[in-house]
Amino acid sequence: MASQEQLLAIKGAKVLMVGAGGIGCELLKTLALSGFQDIHIVARDAVLRFRSNISITPYHVNVKDSRFNVEFFKEFDVVLNGLDNLDARRHVNRLCLAADVPLVESGTTGFLGQVTVHLKGKTECYECQPKPAPKTYPVCTITSTPSKFVHCVVWAKDLLFAKLFGDKNQENDLNVRSSDAANSLEHSEDVFECRKDEDIEQYGRRIYDHVFGHNIKMALSNEETWKNLNKPRPIYSKDVLPEKLTKENGDMEKGCTTDDISAMASLGLKNPQDLWSLAENSRVFLEALRLFFLKRVKEIGNLTFDKDDQLAVEFVTAAANIRASSFGIPSHSLFEAKGIAGNIVHAVATTNAVIAGLIVIEAIKVLIKDSNNYRMTYCLEHPSKKLLLMPVEPYEPNKSCYVCSETPLSLEVNIHSSKLRDFVEKIVKAKLGMNFPLIMQGASILYEVGEDLEEDMVAIYAANLEKALSELPSPVTSGTVLTVEDLQQEFSCSINIKHREEFDEEKEPDGMLLSGWVEAPVDKDNNKPIRNSESTSNALPAEEILDGEKDVEIQEIPEGTETVTGKKRKLSEVSEGTSTNHSGLSDENRSHNQLEKLDVDDEDDELIISDDWESLTKKKRL
């Protein structure tokens, strides 16, 4: 039974929910049933059917939209996250820090889940510990010698989809030229440009024949490559499909909304778990391409793959399966391909409901300012000493965090060959998660974006993007300190530049190496990370942020990978057989524990798993 203080806090609170997926839907229901009166989100009608007296304000836009700035976040008493990706989580974390609004973060994957409270200056922020980077693959494997279906998915998503529907100027290995003089004219132009004299079906077939036929044929000409590998077979549209396609059960010409556009629906394919034949994959490929150019032509040139974009998932699934067929790799259903492409570990409704309840419990504590009883709570798949929920006191801010503690970063880069564009795209946006960056060297502005910029300044900054770092108006040299700000997030950081001549193309494909926030301060005597405000004698056992294994191949990490604290383990192996010694552990025994932090970019991601919970739960429990 809630106390009078809690009831008053609940009724007077203005709450922002971000995300309405697996956790979000359960959370919205729980908030409504708990008595919250003023909720802002993206879902509304279903809840109002059973709680018509409450105010729910919906927003049907991305949380990174410029209208959701720091001033907007300051309107709320608490922010509750039910997001599905790392980028959006980082963005909300920074806005909450800038607005000084408490954030309750959550995540689930299968039967596992957790809830954490982030309060500026008192607990660690979402970015105080680095998140595992997604598995990357050598370009040569993706483009030339795929051996797993995940290689085909990455090729279809990051190369083909991006080339056809994203930035046309990007360079990749898809536009292979023929050395045959008879074919030189055909392949001297940009293959991916639609010609004036061809319709969409002709264009689609030409793309099909190029990437699945011509490119494979050219790859086979290098006999040395295939001495110890199975040779792929070129696939041409005429060998798979009739010369003139006819749509089945097609109703796409009647003018539907973008959300309704589907190649599967157009072709009468209903079950996403069916395995399509080569002909069916080929039809989906051509139909999806046709629909993009027919119904979504205004988006072409700016699209990036989104796992929630049905047409994009259909196109990538079909393209990956056709390529897999060429290389003798088993095909996968759309359901499976979507999981791989979107890094999805499918949710369990019960876990989402439990986590939603825990979010509300922590939100109520935040509202009544009961900071002594904030908890990070973990939901386990298997009970440990009859406990399925393991509460832990939240950690204090990490003094080495570049987000909330403003610790400088370091970047190794070849200042002569790397352009400012490389720095902006690969570091500022991809690594640091900034949306509207401002880059300065001292008082000189090297780059800026914004709607209020004068045309001449836009031209200057655009020109700067194409210059090497050392050739900028204010040259970047080894030892230069760059200041990077995001005006929307009201976030800034400093980056120390260090020149480096060469990089390993496979291990360091970006040609740059960013570091500086990877590890917390270490107690040299005991080789333990030190949590702030803790003495070295009472420090928690050594902890390392590990690349968590996932249920999808795209994050695949070989078993047995050694780390400072032990071997990485699969999610299913972690909670089985764990035991909690409620009498307490000695410092010596606790030093052998390992803590794994797994960041899964599925519908609701991040988890922390421990070999022995006593070291984590020895503090106060709920």
Coordinates of C-alpha atoms in Angstrom, one line a residue:
M1 CA 0.0 0.0 0.0
A2 CA 1.4 3.4 -1.0
S3 CA 2.0 6.0 1.7
Q4 CA 0.3 9.4 1.6
E5 CA 3.6 11.0 0.6
Q6 CA 4.0 8.6 -2.3
L7 CA 0.4 9.1 -3.5
L8 CA 0.8 12.9 -3.5
A9 CA 4.1 12.6 -5.4
I10 CA 2.6 10.3 -8.0
K11 CA -0.5 12.5 -8.6
G12 CA 1.6 15.7 -8.9
A13 CA 4.4 14.2 -11.1
K14 CA 5.0 15.1 -14.7
V15 CA 6.6 12.0 -16.3
L16 CA 8.3 11.6 -19.7
M17 CA 8.4 8.1 -21.1
V18 CA 10.8 7.6 -24.0
G19 CA 9.9 4.5 -26.1
A20 CA 6.8 2.4 -26.4
G21 CA 8.1 -1.0 -27.3
G22 CA 8.2 -4.2 -25.2
I23 CA 9.1 -2.5 -21.9
G24 CA 7.4 0.8 -22.8
C25 CA 3.9 -0.7 -23.3
E26 CA 4.1 -2.5 -20.0
L27 CA 5.5 0.6 -18.3
L28 CA 2.7 2.9 -19.6
K29 CA 0.1 0.5 -18.3
T30 CA 1.8 0.2 -14.9
L31 CA 2.1 4.0 -14.6
A32 CA -1.6 4.4 -15.4
L33 CA -2.6 1.8 -12.9
S34 CA -0.3 3.2 -10.2
G35 CA -2.1 6.6 -10.3
F36 CA 0.2 8.8 -12.4
Q37 CA -1.9 11.6 -13.9
D38 CA 0.4 13.4 -16.3
I39 CA 2.3 11.1 -18.7
H40 CA 4.1 12.2 -22.0
I41 CA 4.9 9.5 -24.6
V42 CA 4.1 8.1 -27.9
A43 CA 1.2 5.8 -27.1
R44 CA -2.2 6.9 -25.8
D45 CA -5.5 5.4 -26.9
A46 CA -5.2 1.9 -25.4
V47 CA -4.5 3.2 -21.9
L48 CA -7.3 5.8 -22.0
R49 CA -9.8 3.1 -22.5
F50 CA -9.3 1.9 -18.9
R51 CA -8.0 5.2 -17.4
S52 CA -9.9 7.9 -19.1
N53 CA -9.3 10.5 -16.4
I54 CA -5.5 10.8 -16.8
S55 CA -3.6 13.1 -19.2
I56 CA -1.4 11.3 -21.8
T57 CA 0.4 13.5 -24.3
P58 CA 1.7 11.6 -27.3
Y59 CA 4.7 12.5 -29.6
H60 CA 4.9 10.6 -32.8
V61 CA 8.5 11.6 -33.6
N62 CA 12.1 10.6 -32.9
V63 CA 13.4 11.6 -29.5
K64 CA 16.4 13.1 -31.3
D65 CA 14.2 15.7 -33.0
S66 CA 15.4 19.2 -32.3
R67 CA 12.2 20.2 -30.4
F68 CA 13.1 17.8 -27.6
N69 CA 15.9 20.0 -26.2
V70 CA 17.2 20.6 -22.7
E71 CA 14.4 23.1 -22.0
F72 CA 11.8 20.5 -22.9
F73 CA 13.4 17.9 -20.6
K74 CA 13.5 20.4 -17.7
E75 CA 9.7 20.3 -17.7
F76 CA 9.6 16.8 -16.2
D77 CA 10.2 15.4 -12.7
V78 CA 11.6 12.1 -14.0
V79 CA 12.4 10.5 -17.4
L80 CA 11.8 6.8 -17.9
N81 CA 13.5 5.0 -20.7
G82 CA 12.2 2.1 -22.7
L83 CA 14.4 2.5 -25.7
D84 CA 15.7 0.0 -28.2
N85 CA 19.2 1.4 -29.2
L86 CA 22.4 2.7 -27.7
D87 CA 22.4 5.9 -29.7
A88 CA 19.1 7.1 -28.4
R89 CA 20.0 6.1 -24.9
R90 CA 23.1 8.1 -25.0
H91 CA 21.2 11.1 -26.3
V92 CA 18.6 11.0 -23.5
N93 CA 21.3 10.5 -20.9
R94 CA 23.0 13.7 -22.0
L95 CA 19.8 15.7 -22.1
C96 CA 18.9 14.5 -18.6
L97 CA 22.3 15.5 -17.3
A98 CA 22.1 18.9 -18.9
A99 CA 18.5 19.4 -17.6
D100 CA 19.4 17.9 -14.2
V101 CA 16.4 15.5 -14.4
P102 CA 16.6 12.0 -12.9
L103 CA 16.7 9.2 -15.4
V104 CA 15.5 5.6 -14.8
E105 CA 17.1 3.3 -17.4
S106 CA 16.0 -0.2 -18.2
G107 CA 16.8 -3.2 -20.4
T108 CA 15.7 -6.8 -21.1
T109 CA 16.9 -9.6 -23.2
G110 CA 15.0 -12.8 -23.0
F111 CA 14.5 -13.7 -19.3
L112 CA 17.2 -11.3 -18.1
G113 CA 16.7 -7.7 -17.3
Q114 CA 17.7 -4.7 -15.2
V115 CA 16.7 -1.3 -14.0
T116 CA 19.1 1.5 -13.0
V117 CA 18.7 5.0 -11.6
H118 CA 20.9 7.8 -13.0
L119 CA 21.0 11.0 -10.9
K120 CA 23.5 13.8 -11.9
G121 CA 26.4 14.0 -9.5
K122 CA 25.2 11.2 -7.2
T123 CA 25.1 8.0 -9.3
E124 CA 27.0 7.0 -12.4
C125 CA 25.5 8.2 -15.7
Y126 CA 24.5 5.8 -18.5
E127 CA 27.8 6.4 -20.2
C128 CA 30.1 6.1 -17.1
Q129 CA 31.0 2.6 -18.3
P130 CA 31.7 2.0 -22.0
K131 CA 29.4 -0.2 -24.0
P132 CA 30.7 -3.2 -26.0
A133 CA 31.2 -2.2 -29.6
P134 CA 29.3 -4.2 -32.2
K135 CA 31.2 -7.0 -33.9
T136 CA 32.9 -5.8 -37.1
Y137 CA 34.1 -7.9 -40.0
P138 CA 37.0 -7.3 -42.4
V139 CA 35.9 -5.6 -45.6
C140 CA 37.5 -8.3 -47.7
T141 CA 35.4 -11.0 -46.0
I142 CA 32.1 -9.1 -46.5
T143 CA 32.8 -8.1 -50.1
S144 CA 34.7 -11.1 -51.4
T145 CA 34.6 -14.3 -49.4
P146 CA 31.5 -14.5 -47.1
S147 CA 31.2 -17.8 -45.2
K148 CA 28.3 -17.0 -42.8
F149 CA 24.8 -15.6 -43.3
V150 CA 25.7 -12.7 -41.1
H151 CA 28.4 -11.7 -43.7
C152 CA 25.6 -11.6 -46.3
V153 CA 23.4 -9.5 -44.1
V154 CA 26.1 -7.0 -43.4
W155 CA 26.8 -6.8 -47.1
A156 CA 23.1 -6.2 -47.9
K157 CA 22.6 -3.7 -45.1
D158 CA 25.8 -1.7 -45.0
L159 CA 26.8 -1.8 -48.6
L160 CA 24.0 -2.5 -51.0
F161 CA 21.1 -0.8 -49.2
A162 CA 23.3 2.1 -48.3
K163 CA 24.5 2.5 -51.9
L164 CA 21.0 2.3 -53.5
F165 CA 19.0 4.3 -51.0
G166 CA 21.6 6.3 -48.9
D167 CA 24.4 8.6 -49.9
K168 CA 25.1 8.1 -53.6
N169 CA 28.6 9.4 -53.2
Q170 CA 29.8 6.9 -50.8
E171 CA 32.6 4.6 -52.0
N172 CA 32.5 0.9 -51.7
D173 CA 33.4 -2.2 -53.7
L174 CA 30.0 -2.8 -55.3
N175 CA 30.7 -0.7 -58.4
V176 CA 33.1 -3.2 -59.9
R177 CA 34.4 -2.4 -63.4
S178 CA 34.9 -4.9 -66.1
S179 CA 38.3 -5.3 -67.7
D180 CA 36.7 -6.7 -70.8
A181 CA 36.7 -4.1 -73.6
A182 CA 33.4 -5.4 -74.9
N183 CA 31.8 -4.6 -71.5
S184 CA 33.8 -1.5 -70.7
L185 CA 31.1 0.9 -71.9
E186 CA 28.4 -0.7 -69.8
H187 CA 30.5 -0.5 -66.7
S188 CA 32.3 2.8 -67.3
E189 CA 29.3 4.7 -65.9
D190 CA 27.9 4.5 -62.4
V191 CA 25.9 1.3 -62.4
F192 CA 23.7 2.5 -59.6
E193 CA 22.4 5.5 -61.5
C194 CA 19.0 4.9 -63.1
R195 CA 19.2 5.6 -66.9
K196 CA 16.7 7.9 -68.7
D197 CA 15.5 5.2 -71.0
E198 CA 14.7 2.4 -68.5
D199 CA 11.8 1.8 -66.2
I200 CA 12.0 0.6 -62.6
E201 CA 11.9 -3.1 -63.4
Q202 CA 14.7 -2.8 -66.0
Y203 CA 16.7 -0.8 -63.5
G204 CA 16.1 -3.4 -60.8
R205 CA 17.1 -6.2 -63.0
R206 CA 20.3 -4.4 -64.0
I207 CA 21.2 -3.9 -60.4
Y208 CA 20.4 -7.5 -59.7
D209 CA 22.6 -8.7 -62.6
H210 CA 25.4 -6.4 -61.6
V211 CA 25.7 -7.3 -57.9
F212 CA 24.8 -11.0 -58.0
G213 CA 26.1 -11.8 -61.5
H214 CA 28.8 -9.5 -62.9
N215 CA 30.5 -8.9 -59.5
I216 CA 30.7 -12.6 -58.7
K217 CA 32.0 -13.3 -62.2
M218 CA 34.7 -10.7 -61.8
A219 CA 35.6 -12.2 -58.3
L220 CA 36.0 -15.6 -59.9
S221 CA 38.6 -14.3 -62.3
N222 CA 41.1 -14.2 -59.4
E223 CA 41.8 -17.9 -59.3
E224 CA 44.3 -17.6 -56.4
T225 CA 41.5 -16.5 -54.1
W226 CA 39.5 -19.8 -54.6
K227 CA 42.3 -22.3 -54.3
N228 CA 41.1 -23.4 -50.8
L229 CA 37.6 -22.0 -50.9
N230 CA 34.3 -23.1 -52.5
K231 CA 33.7 -21.0 -55.6
P232 CA 30.5 -19.0 -55.7
R233 CA 28.2 -19.0 -58.7
P234 CA 27.0 -15.9 -60.5
I235 CA 23.2 -15.5 -60.5
Y236 CA 21.4 -13.5 -63.2
S237 CA 17.8 -12.5 -63.1
K238 CA 16.9 -14.2 -66.4
D239 CA 18.0 -17.5 -65.0
V240 CA 15.6 -17.2 -62.0
L241 CA 12.6 -15.1 -63.2
P242 CA 10.6 -14.8 -66.3
E243 CA 11.4 -11.8 -68.6
K244 CA 8.3 -9.9 -67.5
L245 CA 7.2 -10.0 -63.9
T246 CA 3.6 -10.0 -62.8
K247 CA 2.6 -9.0 -59.3
E248 CA 0.6 -11.4 -57.2
N249 CA -2.3 -10.1 -55.0
G250 CA -0.9 -6.6 -55.6
D251 CA -2.7 -3.6 -54.1
M252 CA 0.2 -1.2 -53.8
E253 CA -1.0 1.2 -56.5
K254 CA -4.0 2.4 -54.5
G255 CA -2.0 4.9 -52.5
C256 CA -1.1 3.7 -49.1
T257 CA 0.9 5.3 -46.3
T258 CA 4.6 4.6 -45.9
D259 CA 4.0 2.4 -42.9
D260 CA 1.8 0.1 -45.0
I261 CA 4.3 -0.4 -47.9
S262 CA 5.4 -4.0 -48.1
A263 CA 6.9 -6.2 -50.8
M264 CA 5.6 -9.3 -49.0
A265 CA 2.0 -7.9 -49.0
S266 CA 2.4 -7.0 -52.7
L267 CA 3.5 -10.5 -53.6
G268 CA 1.1 -12.4 -51.3
L269 CA 3.8 -13.6 -48.9
K270 CA 2.4 -13.7 -45.4
N271 CA 4.5 -15.7 -43.0
P272 CA 7.8 -14.0 -42.0
Q273 CA 9.1 -17.3 -40.7
D274 CA 8.9 -19.0 -44.1
L275 CA 12.0 -19.8 -46.0
W276 CA 11.8 -18.2 -49.4
S277 CA 13.0 -19.9 -52.6
L278 CA 15.6 -18.2 -54.7
A279 CA 12.8 -17.1 -57.1
E280 CA 10.8 -15.7 -54.2
N281 CA 13.8 -13.8 -52.8
S282 CA 14.4 -12.4 -56.3
R283 CA 10.8 -11.2 -56.6
V284 CA 11.0 -9.6 -53.1
F285 CA 14.3 -7.9 -54.0
L286 CA 12.9 -6.4 -57.2
E287 CA 9.5 -5.5 -55.7
A288 CA 11.1 -3.8 -52.7
L289 CA 13.3 -1.8 -54.9
R290 CA 10.4 -0.9 -57.1
L291 CA 8.3 0.3 -54.1
F292 CA 11.2 2.4 -52.8
F293 CA 11.4 4.3 -56.1
L294 CA 7.6 4.4 -56.6
K295 CA 6.3 5.2 -53.1
R296 CA 9.3 6.6 -51.2
V297 CA 11.4 8.3 -53.8
K298 CA 11.7 11.5 -51.8
E299 CA 13.6 9.6 -49.1
I300 CA 16.2 8.0 -51.4
G301 CA 19.6 9.5 -50.9
N302 CA 19.1 10.0 -47.2
L303 CA 17.9 6.5 -46.0
T304 CA 19.8 4.4 -43.5
F305 CA 18.7 0.9 -42.5
D306 CA 16.2 0.7 -39.7
K307 CA 15.0 -2.6 -38.3
D308 CA 11.5 -1.2 -37.8
D309 CA 11.3 -0.3 -41.5
Q310 CA 9.4 -3.3 -43.0
L311 CA 10.4 -2.5 -46.6
A312 CA 14.0 -2.1 -45.7
V313 CA 14.0 -5.4 -43.8
E314 CA 12.4 -7.2 -46.8
F315 CA 15.0 -5.8 -49.2
V316 CA 17.9 -6.7 -47.0
T317 CA 16.6 -10.2 -46.3
A318 CA 16.1 -10.9 -50.0
A319 CA 19.5 -9.5 -51.0
A320 CA 21.2 -11.4 -48.2
N321 CA 19.5 -14.7 -49.2
I322 CA 20.4 -14.3 -52.9
R323 CA 24.0 -13.6 -52.0
A324 CA 24.0 -16.6 -49.6
S325 CA 22.7 -18.8 -52.4
S326 CA 25.5 -17.7 -54.6
F327 CA 28.1 -18.6 -52.0
G328 CA 26.4 -21.9 -50.9
I329 CA 25.3 -20.5 -47.5
P330 CA 22.0 -21.7 -46.1
S331 CA 19.2 -19.1 -46.4
H332 CA 17.2 -17.6 -43.5
S333 CA 13.7 -16.4 -43.0
L334 CA 12.8 -12.7 -42.7
F335 CA 12.2 -13.2 -39.0
E336 CA 15.7 -14.6 -38.6
A337 CA 17.4 -12.0 -40.9
K338 CA 15.7 -9.1 -39.1
G339 CA 17.1 -10.4 -35.8
I340 CA 20.6 -10.5 -37.2
A341 CA 20.3 -7.2 -39.1
G342 CA 18.8 -5.4 -36.1
N343 CA 20.8 -7.1 -33.3
I344 CA 17.5 -8.3 -31.8
V345 CA 17.2 -10.8 -29.0
H346 CA 13.5 -11.4 -28.8
A347 CA 11.7 -10.2 -25.7
V348 CA 9.8 -12.2 -23.1
A349 CA 6.6 -10.4 -22.0
T350 CA 6.8 -11.5 -18.4
T351 CA 10.3 -10.1 -18.1
N352 CA 9.1 -6.8 -19.6
A353 CA 6.3 -6.6 -17.1
V354 CA 8.6 -7.2 -14.1
I355 CA 11.1 -4.6 -15.3
A356 CA 8.2 -2.1 -15.9
G357 CA 7.1 -2.6 -12.3
L358 CA 10.7 -2.1 -11.1
I359 CA 10.9 1.1 -13.1
V360 CA 7.8 2.5 -11.4
I361 CA 9.2 1.6 -8.0
E362 CA 12.4 3.5 -8.6
A363 CA 10.5 6.4 -10.2
I364 CA 8.4 6.7 -7.0
K365 CA 11.6 6.8 -4.9
V366 CA 13.0 9.5 -7.2
L367 CA 9.8 11.6 -6.8
I368 CA 9.9 11.5 -3.0
K369 CA 13.7 12.0 -3.1
D370 CA 14.4 8.7 -1.2
S371 CA 17.9 8.6 -2.6
N372 CA 19.2 6.3 0.2
N373 CA 17.0 3.5 -1.2
Y374 CA 17.7 3.8 -4.9
R375 CA 18.6 0.4 -6.4
M376 CA 20.0 -1.2 -9.5
T377 CA 17.9 -4.3 -9.7
Y378 CA 18.7 -7.3 -11.9
C379 CA 16.1 -9.9 -13.0
L380 CA 17.7 -13.4 -13.3
E381 CA 16.6 -16.3 -15.5
H382 CA 17.3 -18.9 -12.7
P383 CA 16.8 -18.3 -9.0
S384 CA 19.9 -17.9 -6.8
K385 CA 19.2 -18.9 -3.2
K386 CA 15.5 -18.5 -4.1
L387 CA 16.1 -14.9 -5.4
L388 CA 15.1 -13.9 -8.9
L389 CA 15.5 -10.1 -8.3
M390 CA 18.9 -8.9 -7.1
P391 CA 19.0 -5.3 -5.9
V392 CA 22.3 -3.4 -5.6
E393 CA 23.1 0.1 -4.4
P394 CA 23.9 2.3 -7.5
Y395 CA 27.5 3.3 -8.2
E396 CA 28.7 6.8 -7.9
P397 CA 29.9 8.7 -11.0
N398 CA 33.0 7.5 -12.7
K399 CA 35.6 10.2 -12.6
S400 CA 37.1 9.0 -15.9
C401 CA 33.7 9.4 -17.7
Y402 CA 34.0 11.9 -20.6
V403 CA 30.3 12.6 -20.5
C404 CA 29.5 13.5 -16.8
S405 CA 33.0 14.1 -15.6
E406 CA 34.3 15.8 -18.7
T407 CA 37.5 13.8 -18.8
P408 CA 39.5 14.5 -22.0
L409 CA 39.7 11.9 -24.8
S410 CA 42.6 10.9 -26.9
L411 CA 42.6 10.3 -30.7
E412 CA 45.3 8.7 -32.7
V413 CA 45.0 9.7 -36.4
N414 CA 47.0 10.3 -39.5
I415 CA 46.6 14.1 -39.7
H416 CA 47.8 14.2 -43.3
S417 CA 45.6 11.5 -44.8
S418 CA 42.4 11.7 -42.7
K419 CA 39.9 14.4 -43.6
L420 CA 37.8 16.5 -41.3
R421 CA 34.8 14.5 -42.8
D422 CA 36.3 11.3 -41.5
F423 CA 36.6 12.8 -38.0
V424 CA 33.0 14.1 -38.1
E425 CA 31.4 10.9 -39.4
K426 CA 33.6 8.2 -37.7
I427 CA 34.3 9.9 -34.4
V428 CA 32.0 12.8 -33.6
K429 CA 28.8 11.2 -34.8
A430 CA 29.5 7.4 -34.7
K431 CA 31.6 7.2 -31.5
L432 CA 30.5 10.2 -29.5
G433 CA 26.8 10.2 -30.6
M434 CA 26.6 13.9 -31.4
N435 CA 23.8 15.2 -33.7
F436 CA 24.6 18.9 -34.2
P437 CA 28.3 19.1 -33.7
L438 CA 30.5 22.3 -33.3
I439 CA 34.2 21.6 -33.7
M440 CA 36.7 24.2 -32.4
Q441 CA 40.4 24.6 -32.2
G442 CA 40.9 27.3 -29.6
A443 CA 38.8 30.2 -30.8
S444 CA 38.6 29.0 -34.4
I445 CA 35.5 27.2 -35.6
L446 CA 36.4 24.3 -37.9
Y447 CA 32.9 23.0 -38.4
E448 CA 29.4 23.7 -37.4
V449 CA 25.8 22.7 -38.4
G450 CA 22.6 24.6 -37.8
E451 CA 19.6 26.1 -39.5
D452 CA 20.6 29.7 -38.7
L453 CA 24.0 29.6 -40.4
E454 CA 24.7 32.1 -43.2
E455 CA 25.2 30.6 -46.7
D456 CA 28.8 31.6 -46.9
M457 CA 29.6 29.9 -43.6
V458 CA 27.9 26.7 -44.7
A459 CA 30.1 26.7 -47.8
I460 CA 33.2 27.3 -45.8
Y461 CA 32.4 24.4 -43.4
A462 CA 31.5 22.1 -46.3
A463 CA 34.9 22.9 -47.9
N464 CA 36.6 22.2 -44.6
L465 CA 35.1 18.7 -44.6
E466 CA 37.1 17.7 -47.7
K467 CA 40.4 18.9 -46.3
A468 CA 43.0 16.8 -44.4
L469 CA 43.2 17.7 -40.7
S470 CA 46.7 19.2 -41.2
E471 CA 45.4 21.4 -44.1
L472 CA 42.6 23.1 -42.3
P473 CA 42.6 26.9 -41.9
S474 CA 43.7 26.2 -38.3
P475 CA 45.9 23.1 -38.9
V476 CA 45.4 20.2 -36.6
T477 CA 48.8 18.8 -35.6
S478 CA 50.0 16.2 -33.1
G479 CA 49.3 17.8 -29.7
T480 CA 46.3 19.8 -30.8
V481 CA 43.3 19.9 -28.5
L482 CA 40.0 20.0 -30.3
T483 CA 36.8 21.0 -28.5
V484 CA 33.6 19.3 -29.7
E485 CA 30.2 20.4 -28.6
D486 CA 26.6 19.4 -29.3
L487 CA 24.4 22.4 -28.9
Q488 CA 21.2 20.3 -28.7
Q489 CA 22.6 18.1 -25.9
E490 CA 24.4 21.0 -24.2
F491 CA 27.3 18.6 -24.1
S492 CA 31.0 19.1 -24.9
C493 CA 34.3 17.3 -24.6
S494 CA 38.0 17.8 -25.4
I495 CA 40.0 15.5 -27.7
N496 CA 43.8 15.4 -27.6
I497 CA 45.1 14.7 -31.1
K498 CA 48.1 12.4 -31.6
H499 CA 49.5 11.8 -35.1
R500 CA 50.1 8.2 -36.2
E501 CA 51.3 7.1 -39.6
E502 CA 49.8 3.7 -40.1
F503 CA 46.8 1.6 -39.0
D504 CA 45.8 -2.0 -39.4
E505 CA 43.0 -2.0 -42.0
E506 CA 41.3 -5.1 -40.6
K507 CA 41.7 -4.4 -36.9
E508 CA 41.4 -0.6 -37.2
P509 CA 39.2 -0.1 -40.2
D510 CA 38.3 3.6 -39.3
G511 CA 42.0 4.6 -39.6
M512 CA 41.6 6.2 -36.2
L513 CA 41.8 5.1 -32.5
L514 CA 39.7 6.9 -29.9
S515 CA 40.5 6.2 -26.2
G516 CA 40.4 7.8 -22.8
W517 CA 37.2 6.7 -21.1
V518 CA 37.6 2.9 -21.5
E519 CA 38.6 2.1 -17.9
A520 CA 37.9 3.5 -14.5
P521 CA 40.9 4.6 -12.3
V522 CA 42.8 1.6 -11.0
D523 CA 44.2 1.0 -7.6
K524 CA 47.8 0.0 -8.6
D525 CA 48.4 -2.0 -5.4
N526 CA 45.4 -4.3 -5.8
N527 CA 44.9 -3.9 -9.6
K528 CA 41.2 -2.9 -9.0
P529 CA 39.1 -0.2 -10.5
I530 CA 38.2 2.3 -7.7
R531 CA 34.7 3.4 -7.4
N532 CA 34.4 7.0 -6.3
S533 CA 34.3 7.7 -2.6
E534 CA 35.5 4.2 -1.8
S535 CA 38.8 3.4 -0.1
T536 CA 41.1 0.9 -1.8
S537 CA 40.7 -1.5 1.0
N538 CA 36.9 -1.7 0.5
A539 CA 36.8 -1.5 -3.2
L540 CA 34.6 -3.9 -5.1
P541 CA 36.2 -6.8 -6.9
A542 CA 37.9 -6.2 -10.2
E543 CA 35.4 -5.5 -12.9
E544 CA 35.8 -5.4 -16.7
I545 CA 33.4 -4.3 -19.3
L546 CA 33.3 -7.2 -21.7
D547 CA 31.8 -7.7 -25.2
G548 CA 28.8 -9.7 -24.3
E549 CA 27.9 -12.7 -26.4
K550 CA 24.5 -12.5 -28.0
D551 CA 21.9 -14.8 -29.5
V552 CA 22.6 -13.3 -32.9
E553 CA 25.6 -13.7 -35.0
I554 CA 26.4 -10.1 -35.7
Q555 CA 27.8 -9.7 -32.2
E556 CA 29.5 -13.1 -32.3
I557 CA 32.6 -13.5 -30.1
P558 CA 34.5 -16.7 -30.0
E559 CA 34.1 -18.7 -26.8
G560 CA 37.2 -18.9 -24.6
T561 CA 38.2 -15.3 -25.3
E562 CA 40.5 -14.4 -22.4
T563 CA 40.1 -11.2 -20.4
V564 CA 41.8 -9.8 -17.3
T565 CA 39.1 -11.4 -15.1
G566 CA 38.3 -14.6 -16.9
K567 CA 36.4 -16.0 -19.9
K568 CA 33.4 -14.4 -21.5
R569 CA 30.3 -16.5 -21.3
K570 CA 27.0 -16.8 -23.1
L571 CA 23.9 -15.3 -21.5
S572 CA 22.4 -18.8 -21.0
E573 CA 25.5 -19.9 -19.0
V574 CA 25.7 -17.0 -16.6
S575 CA 22.9 -17.4 -14.1
E576 CA 22.9 -21.2 -14.0
G577 CA 24.6 -22.6 -11.0
T578 CA 25.2 -19.2 -9.3
S579 CA 25.0 -19.2 -5.6
T580 CA 24.9 -16.5 -3.0
N581 CA 26.9 -16.7 0.2
H582 CA 24.7 -14.7 2.6
S583 CA 27.3 -14.9 5.3
G584 CA 29.5 -12.6 3.2
L585 CA 32.8 -13.1 1.3
S586 CA 36.3 -12.2 2.2
D587 CA 38.1 -9.6 0.1
E588 CA 40.3 -12.4 -1.2
N589 CA 37.4 -14.5 -2.4
R590 CA 35.6 -11.6 -3.8
S591 CA 38.5 -10.6 -5.9
H592 CA 37.9 -13.7 -8.1
N593 CA 34.4 -12.6 -9.0
Q594 CA 33.8 -11.2 -12.5
L595 CA 31.2 -8.8 -13.6
E596 CA 30.0 -8.8 -17.1
K597 CA 28.2 -5.9 -18.7
L598 CA 26.4 -6.9 -21.8
D599 CA 24.9 -4.3 -24.1
V600 CA 22.4 -5.8 -26.5
D601 CA 20.9 -3.4 -29.1
D602 CA 17.6 -5.1 -29.3
E603 CA 14.2 -3.9 -28.2
D604 CA 15.5 -3.3 -24.7
D605 CA 19.1 -3.9 -24.1
E606 CA 21.7 -3.6 -21.4
L607 CA 22.4 -6.3 -18.8
I608 CA 24.9 -6.9 -16.0
I609 CA 25.6 -10.4 -14.9
S610 CA 27.8 -11.6 -12.0
D611 CA 29.4 -15.0 -11.1
D612 CA 28.7 -14.3 -7.5
W613 CA 26.0 -11.8 -6.4
E614 CA 27.2 -11.6 -2.8
S615 CA 29.8 -9.0 -3.7
L616 CA 27.1 -6.9 -5.3
T617 CA 24.3 -7.5 -2.8
K618 CA 26.2 -7.3 0.5
K619 CA 25.0 -3.7 0.6
K620 CA 21.4 -2.8 1.6
R621 CA 18.7 -4.8 -0.2
L622 CA 15.2 -3.7 -0.8

